[in-house]
Tab-separated table of C-alpha atoms in Angstrom:
chain	number	residue	atom	x	y	z
A	258	MET	CA	136.095	88.940	130.953
A	259	SER	CA	137.265	91.853	129.922
A	260	SER	CA	140.762	93.091	131.515
A	261	ARG	CA	140.040	96.715	130.772
A	262	PRO	CA	139.325	99.431	133.496
A	263	SER	CA	135.635	99.753	134.040
A	264	VAL	CA	134.591	103.500	133.396
A	265	PHE	CA	131.008	104.934	134.457
A	266	VAL	CA	130.547	108.399	133.432
A	267	ILE	CA	128.432	110.560	135.463
A	268	ILE	CA	125.962	113.385	134.334
A	269	VAL	CA	123.914	115.539	136.466
A	270	THR	CA	120.802	116.963	134.663
A	271	TYR	CA	118.708	119.970	135.573
A	272	ASN	CA	115.676	120.434	132.833
A	273	GLY	CA	118.440	119.239	129.987
A	274	ALA	CA	115.895	117.883	127.502
A	275	LEU	CA	117.389	119.771	124.814
A	276	TRP	CA	121.124	118.384	124.867
A	277	ILE	CA	120.736	115.219	127.272
A	278	ARG	CA	120.569	113.018	123.430
A	279	GLN	CA	123.442	113.842	122.113
A	280	CYS	CA	125.148	113.274	125.302
A	281	LEU	CA	124.058	110.044	125.791
A	282	GLU	CA	124.417	108.984	122.068
A	283	SER	CA	128.027	110.103	122.409
A	284	LEU	CA	128.636	107.744	125.022
A	285	ARG	CA	126.408	104.948	122.720
A	286	SER	CA	129.095	105.473	120.278
A	287	SER	CA	132.349	105.408	122.538
A	288	ALA	CA	134.675	102.958	121.141
A	289	TYR	CA	135.402	102.480	125.016
A	290	PRO	CA	132.943	100.885	126.807
A	291	CYS	CA	131.330	102.880	129.420
A	292	ARG	CA	128.217	102.596	131.792
A	293	PRO	CA	126.181	106.183	132.269
A	294	ILE	CA	124.984	107.204	135.411
A	295	VAL	CA	122.273	110.145	135.174
A	296	VAL	CA	121.707	111.800	138.495
A	297	ASP	CA	118.862	113.838	137.729
A	298	ASN	CA	117.861	117.165	139.841
A	299	ALA	CA	114.453	116.902	139.623
A	300	SER	CA	114.008	118.200	135.914
A	301	SER	CA	110.265	119.395	134.634
A	302	ASP	CA	111.155	119.169	130.989
A	303	GLY	CA	110.855	115.650	130.529
A	304	THR	CA	114.515	114.803	130.782
A	305	GLN	CA	113.702	111.624	133.222
A	306	ARG	CA	111.454	110.313	130.247
A	307	ILE	CA	114.066	110.772	127.860
A	308	VAL	CA	116.723	108.827	129.755
A	309	GLN	CA	114.290	105.969	130.796
A	310	GLU	CA	112.635	105.673	127.511
A	311	GLU	CA	115.516	105.727	124.678
A	312	PHE	CA	118.608	105.217	126.825
A	313	PRO	CA	117.997	101.935	128.888
A	314	GLU	CA	121.626	101.061	129.501
A	315	ALA	CA	121.541	104.345	131.100
A	316	LEU	CA	121.420	104.185	135.644
A	317	LEU	CA	118.759	107.006	136.133
A	318	LEU	CA	118.746	108.448	139.580
A	319	GLU	CA	115.858	110.487	140.065
A	320	GLU	CA	116.298	113.183	142.691
A	321	LYS	CA	113.565	114.766	144.669
A	322	ASN	CA	115.321	118.008	145.136
A	323	ASN	CA	118.129	120.242	142.975
A	324	HIS	CA	120.937	119.098	144.675
A	325	GLY	CA	123.056	121.271	142.471
A	326	PHE	CA	125.941	120.057	140.748
A	327	GLY	CA	128.394	119.125	142.975
A	328	ILE	CA	126.327	117.105	145.903
A	329	ALA	CA	124.498	115.263	142.762
A	330	ASN	CA	127.820	114.393	141.320
A	331	ASN	CA	128.714	113.074	144.868
A	332	ILE	CA	125.921	110.566	144.336
A	333	GLY	CA	126.487	109.027	141.208
A	334	ILE	CA	130.355	108.661	142.392
A	335	ALA	CA	129.081	107.137	145.310
A	336	LYS	CA	126.794	104.918	143.143
A	337	ALA	CA	129.824	103.776	140.697
A	338	LEU	CA	132.105	102.850	143.343
A	339	ASP	CA	129.547	100.893	144.495
A	340	LEU	CA	129.816	98.907	141.470
A	341	ALA	CA	132.925	98.728	141.365
A	342	ALA	CA	134.129	101.398	139.456
A	343	ASP	CA	137.660	102.324	138.402
A	344	TYR	CA	137.258	105.402	137.105
A	345	VAL	CA	134.094	107.901	136.900
A	346	PHE	CA	133.937	110.407	134.292
A	347	LEU	CA	132.106	113.664	134.959
A	348	LEU	CA	130.318	114.649	131.862
A	349	ASN	CA	128.029	117.991	131.548
A	350	GLN	CA	124.578	117.486	130.436
A	351	ASP	CA	125.314	120.122	127.717
A	352	ALA	CA	129.098	118.551	126.475
A	353	TYR	CA	128.977	115.320	124.397
A	354	VAL	CA	132.409	113.056	123.601
A	355	LEU	CA	133.970	111.592	120.673
A	356	ASN	CA	134.456	108.016	120.052
A	357	ASP	CA	137.734	107.561	121.037
A	358	THR	CA	137.255	110.428	124.040
A	359	ILE	CA	137.281	108.289	127.281
A	360	GLY	CA	139.432	105.529	125.640
A	361	LYS	CA	142.648	107.724	124.868
A	362	LEU	CA	142.266	109.543	128.525
A	363	VAL	CA	142.058	105.912	130.107
A	364	ASP	CA	145.382	104.606	128.177
A	365	ALA	CA	146.967	107.938	128.925
A	366	LEU	CA	146.827	107.295	132.629
A	367	ALA	CA	147.730	103.813	132.428
A	368	SER	CA	150.817	105.097	130.321
A	369	ASN	CA	151.518	107.644	132.830
A	370	LYS	CA	151.496	106.052	136.130
A	371	ASP	CA	152.216	108.991	138.160
A	372	TYR	CA	148.742	110.455	136.998
A	373	LEU	CA	145.201	109.420	139.211
A	374	LEU	CA	142.828	111.954	136.990
A	375	ALA	CA	142.628	113.394	133.573
A	376	THR	CA	140.982	115.745	131.473
A	377	PRO	CA	140.529	115.936	127.697
A	378	LEU	CA	140.836	119.041	125.956
A	379	HIS	CA	137.739	121.351	126.024
A	380	CYS	CA	136.385	122.450	122.750
A	381	SER	CA	133.321	124.677	122.056
A	382	PRO	CA	131.078	124.940	120.177
A	383	ASP	CA	133.028	122.418	117.934
A	384	THR	CA	136.052	120.296	117.497
A	385	SER	CA	138.111	122.963	115.776
A	386	HIS	CA	137.849	125.704	118.602
A	387	VAL	CA	139.083	125.393	122.331
A	388	ASP	CA	136.310	126.376	124.444
A	389	PRO	CA	137.600	130.025	125.347
A	390	THR	CA	136.249	129.854	128.927
A	391	THR	CA	138.673	126.786	129.656
A	392	GLN	CA	141.250	128.425	128.022
A	393	THR	CA	140.888	132.087	129.717
A	394	TRP	CA	140.582	130.580	133.212
A	395	TYR	CA	142.687	127.299	132.867
A	396	LEU	CA	144.682	126.945	130.496
A	397	GLN	CA	146.397	130.129	129.942
A	398	LYS	CA	146.397	130.213	134.159
A	399	TYR	CA	147.428	126.666	134.885
A	400	CYS	CA	149.384	125.297	131.647
A	401	PRO	CA	151.377	127.885	129.346
A	402	ASP	CA	153.343	125.564	127.963
A	403	PHE	CA	149.926	123.948	126.152
A	404	ILE	CA	149.103	127.498	125.034
A	405	SER	CA	152.915	128.437	123.692
A	406	ASP	CA	153.094	125.348	121.847
A	407	ALA	CA	149.702	125.907	120.619
A	408	CYS	CA	150.644	129.015	119.213
A	409	LEU	CA	153.723	127.025	117.368
A	410	GLY	CA	151.349	124.682	115.709
A	411	GLN	CA	153.499	121.447	118.093
A	412	THR	CA	151.579	120.775	121.144
A	413	LYS	CA	152.426	117.472	122.939
A	414	ASP	CA	150.215	114.444	123.222
A	415	PHE	CA	150.198	115.215	127.466
A	416	TYR	CA	150.794	118.403	129.687
A	417	PRO	CA	150.583	118.224	133.708
A	418	ILE	CA	148.212	120.905	134.798
A	419	LYS	CA	146.606	121.656	138.087
A	420	GLY	CA	143.125	121.337	136.464
A	421	VAL	CA	140.653	122.368	134.256
A	422	ASN	CA	136.353	123.411	135.052
A	423	ALA	CA	134.500	119.840	136.094
A	424	ALA	CA	132.752	120.020	132.468
A	425	ALA	CA	134.693	116.419	131.900
A	426	TRP	CA	137.411	115.026	134.208
A	427	LEU	CA	138.326	111.163	134.433
A	428	ILE	CA	139.093	110.488	138.126
A	429	SER	CA	140.352	107.188	139.613
A	430	ARG	CA	138.878	105.609	142.076
A	431	LYS	CA	142.148	105.997	143.714
A	432	ALA	CA	142.573	109.276	143.825
A	433	ILE	CA	138.444	109.390	144.953
A	434	LEU	CA	139.531	107.213	148.120
A	435	LYS	CA	142.462	109.913	148.815
A	436	ALA	CA	140.986	113.273	148.014
A	437	GLY	CA	137.013	113.116	148.185
A	438	GLY	CA	134.230	114.326	146.081
A	439	PHE	CA	132.403	117.582	146.042
A	440	ASP	CA	132.206	119.992	149.335
A	441	PRO	CA	128.441	120.127	149.829
A	442	LEU	CA	128.432	123.802	150.798
A	443	PHE	CA	128.589	124.761	146.997
A	444	PHE	CA	125.447	124.430	145.078
A	445	MET	CA	126.772	126.014	141.558
A	446	TYR	CA	129.661	127.332	140.710
A	447	GLY	CA	133.576	126.814	142.276
A	448	GLU	CA	132.785	123.790	143.334
A	449	ASP	CA	135.290	122.143	140.798
A	450	ASP	CA	137.819	124.802	141.957
A	451	ASP	CA	137.370	123.530	145.774
A	452	LEU	CA	137.967	120.149	144.457
A	453	ILE	CA	141.015	120.992	142.169
A	454	ASN	CA	142.569	122.618	145.443
A	455	ARG	CA	142.288	119.635	147.369
A	456	TYR	CA	143.773	117.492	144.906
A	457	ALA	CA	146.911	120.037	144.678
A	458	TYR	CA	147.445	119.754	148.457
A	459	HIS	CA	147.226	116.165	148.526
A	460	GLY	CA	150.226	116.247	145.431
A	461	LEU	CA	146.982	114.891	142.857
A	462	GLN	CA	147.299	116.796	139.385
A	463	PHE	CA	145.268	116.015	135.888
A	464	LEU	CA	147.095	115.428	133.091
A	465	LEU	CA	145.603	117.012	129.994
A	466	VAL	CA	145.223	114.449	127.042
A	467	THR	CA	145.292	117.032	124.037
A	468	LYS	CA	144.680	114.244	121.621
A	469	SER	CA	141.580	113.299	123.651
A	470	LEU	CA	138.146	115.919	122.881
A	471	ILE	CA	135.206	117.123	124.097
A	472	VAL	CA	132.833	119.107	122.927
A	473	HIS	CA	130.960	121.510	125.665
A	474	LEU	CA	128.017	123.168	124.067
A	475	ARG	CA	127.579	126.093	127.321
A	476	LYS	CA	123.969	125.536	126.270
A	477	LYS	CA	121.128	127.156	129.077
A	478	SER	CA	117.627	126.243	129.415
A	479	PRO	CA	115.370	128.625	127.865
A	480	PRO	CA	115.103	131.947	129.881
A	481	THR	CA	112.533	132.119	132.671
A	482	LYS	CA	111.313	135.452	134.048
A	483	ILE	CA	112.654	136.370	137.682
A	484	THR	CA	112.078	139.017	139.841
A	485	TRP	CA	114.642	141.480	140.520
A	486	LEU	CA	115.260	140.108	143.678
A	487	GLN	CA	115.899	136.405	142.585
A	488	SER	CA	118.128	138.172	139.799
A	489	VAL	CA	119.908	139.317	143.155
A	490	LYS	CA	120.270	135.886	144.662
A	491	LYS	CA	121.285	134.192	141.905
A	492	SER	CA	123.962	136.491	141.571
A	493	GLY	CA	124.937	136.360	145.072
A	494	VAL	CA	125.006	132.672	144.972
A	495	ARG	CA	127.747	132.721	142.647
A	496	ILE	CA	129.507	135.510	144.640
A	497	ARG	CA	129.191	133.568	147.520
A	498	SER	CA	131.104	130.402	145.814
A	499	ASN	CA	134.069	132.662	145.256
A	500	LEU	CA	134.090	133.894	148.584
A	501	LEU	CA	133.607	130.210	149.706
A	502	SER	CA	136.927	128.982	147.798
A	503	ASP	CA	138.810	132.023	148.987
A	504	MET	CA	137.961	131.114	152.721
A	505	LYS	CA	138.725	127.400	152.169
A	506	SER	CA	141.984	127.912	150.183
A	507	PRO	CA	144.658	125.744	151.928
A	508	SER	CA	146.551	128.580	152.401
A	509	ASN	CA	144.895	130.644	154.353
A	510	ASN	CA	144.955	128.187	157.983
A	511	SER	CA	143.638	131.435	160.275
A	512	ALA	CA	140.301	132.014	161.410
A	513	ALA	CA	141.018	135.468	161.937
A	514	LEU	CA	142.143	135.862	158.124
A	515	ASN	CA	139.180	134.061	156.685
A	516	ILE	CA	137.181	136.090	158.615
A	517	LEU	CA	138.944	139.443	157.587
A	518	ILE	CA	139.042	138.192	153.760
A	519	LEU	CA	135.541	137.499	153.524
A	520	ILE	CA	134.946	141.274	155.108
A	521	CYS	CA	137.256	142.769	152.796
A	522	ASN	CA	135.631	141.048	149.839
A	523	GLY	CA	132.278	140.773	150.950
A	524	ILE	CA	131.403	144.374	152.500
A	525	LEU	CA	133.807	146.647	152.275
A	526	LYS	CA	135.192	146.149	148.574
A	527	PRO	CA	131.922	145.764	146.991
A	528	THR	CA	130.331	148.746	149.142
A	529	ILE	CA	133.927	150.992	147.671
A	530	ASP	CA	132.817	149.744	144.008
A	531	PHE	CA	128.802	151.092	144.535
A	532	LEU	CA	130.200	154.710	145.388
A	533	ILE	CA	131.624	154.722	142.290
A	534	ASP	CA	128.931	152.839	139.991
A	535	ARG	CA	126.169	152.995	141.807
A	536	ASN	CA	125.044	149.377	141.468
A	537	ILE	CA	122.723	148.349	144.063
A	538	ALA	CA	121.837	145.256	142.299
A	539	THR	CA	125.167	144.314	142.274
A	540	LEU	CA	126.166	145.735	146.399
A	541	PHE	CA	122.944	143.812	147.687
A	542	ALA	CA	124.240	140.658	145.667
A	543	HIS	CA	127.277	140.676	147.552
A	544	TYR	CA	125.537	141.631	150.640
A	545	TYR	CA	123.868	138.419	150.637
A	546	ALA	CA	126.703	135.994	149.710
A	547	PHE	CA	128.637	137.787	152.741
A	548	PHE	CA	125.724	136.808	155.352
A	549	SER	CA	125.139	133.514	153.835
A	550	THR	CA	129.135	132.593	153.860
A	551	LEU	CA	129.225	134.019	157.009
A	552	LYS	CA	126.256	131.614	158.437
A	553	CYS	CA	128.234	128.585	157.457
A	554	PHE	CA	131.742	130.077	158.530
A	555	ARG	CA	132.437	127.120	160.980
A	556	ILE	CA	130.918	124.181	158.831
A	557	ALA	CA	133.519	125.332	156.309
A	558	SER	CA	136.391	125.857	158.297
A	559	LYS	CA	135.146	122.330	159.754
A	560	ASN	CA	135.291	120.654	156.426
A	561	SER	CA	138.813	122.589	155.250
A	562	GLU	CA	140.531	121.337	158.144
A	563	ALA	CA	139.018	117.840	157.828
A	564	CYS	CA	139.897	117.585	153.964
A	565	LYS	CA	143.590	118.289	154.830
A	566	ASN	CA	143.362	114.528	155.749
A	567	GLU	CA	143.578	111.987	153.138
A	568	GLY	CA	140.022	110.320	152.665
A	569	PRO	CA	136.865	109.846	150.549
A	570	HIS	CA	135.619	112.910	151.596
A	571	PHE	CA	131.809	113.901	151.021
A	572	ILE	CA	131.324	110.136	149.766
A	573	SER	CA	128.419	108.500	151.143
A	574	GLN	CA	129.200	104.413	150.467
């Protein structure tokens, strides 16, 4: 019997037929053994059939509704824990690993006992380029030492980092039991930043393993025609995630302060911006975000307070 820690790879899919083959084929070629768990959010493009027929080693969990990124990952994480996973590796459907990616992450945590979380270096569109979104929003913000070392051509093997986007995370069982999973209030966008903040609150940070690489293609499904109102709502969902993240920040302990922040960012600032740029769609998107955030204010406050305690929050077992 192998003594190596068990790794289950959680892949959330939604109409991912264009790239799920490359994702799963890369896992099939992994030098470190892993078991894929695909959580499908009611795809309508045949993603489920591809997984079932071409990748029998993958465990497919077919959902009847589109739960969004966070809840679907929680479903996969809970299943992996039920199957006695030592680690779960979150991987986007439009990303793929190299044959040594997972092994280097596991080895890095084994040799750095103070860390329970690891992330590879996110590349896009190939391994010769760091993913620009990850670089701008996470590496420059949370790991300036890596940026400066990379400019000098002398990067180290490991760097501590608060977090990166959840396109590729290796999470230990201990970290899940200590801090939990994604808050279901987030449908899409912002759920990873919220969880990163919770990890930090509980004294957990990621280990950036620079010699472990993934490629995040950042491909999107073929565009479909949507109405003006649908476009406004789509933008509002993203803005709502930002408002929720601000409101749930562990540094915000006052309900009155959170209400004030919500009013300023959701009503006052966008209204002033509208008086300048006259963009009615952006204004309505902010108003939609404000009222949908206000609607779940009590639940968000309750979740925020509960998550200050250790526990497998939002992971049903």
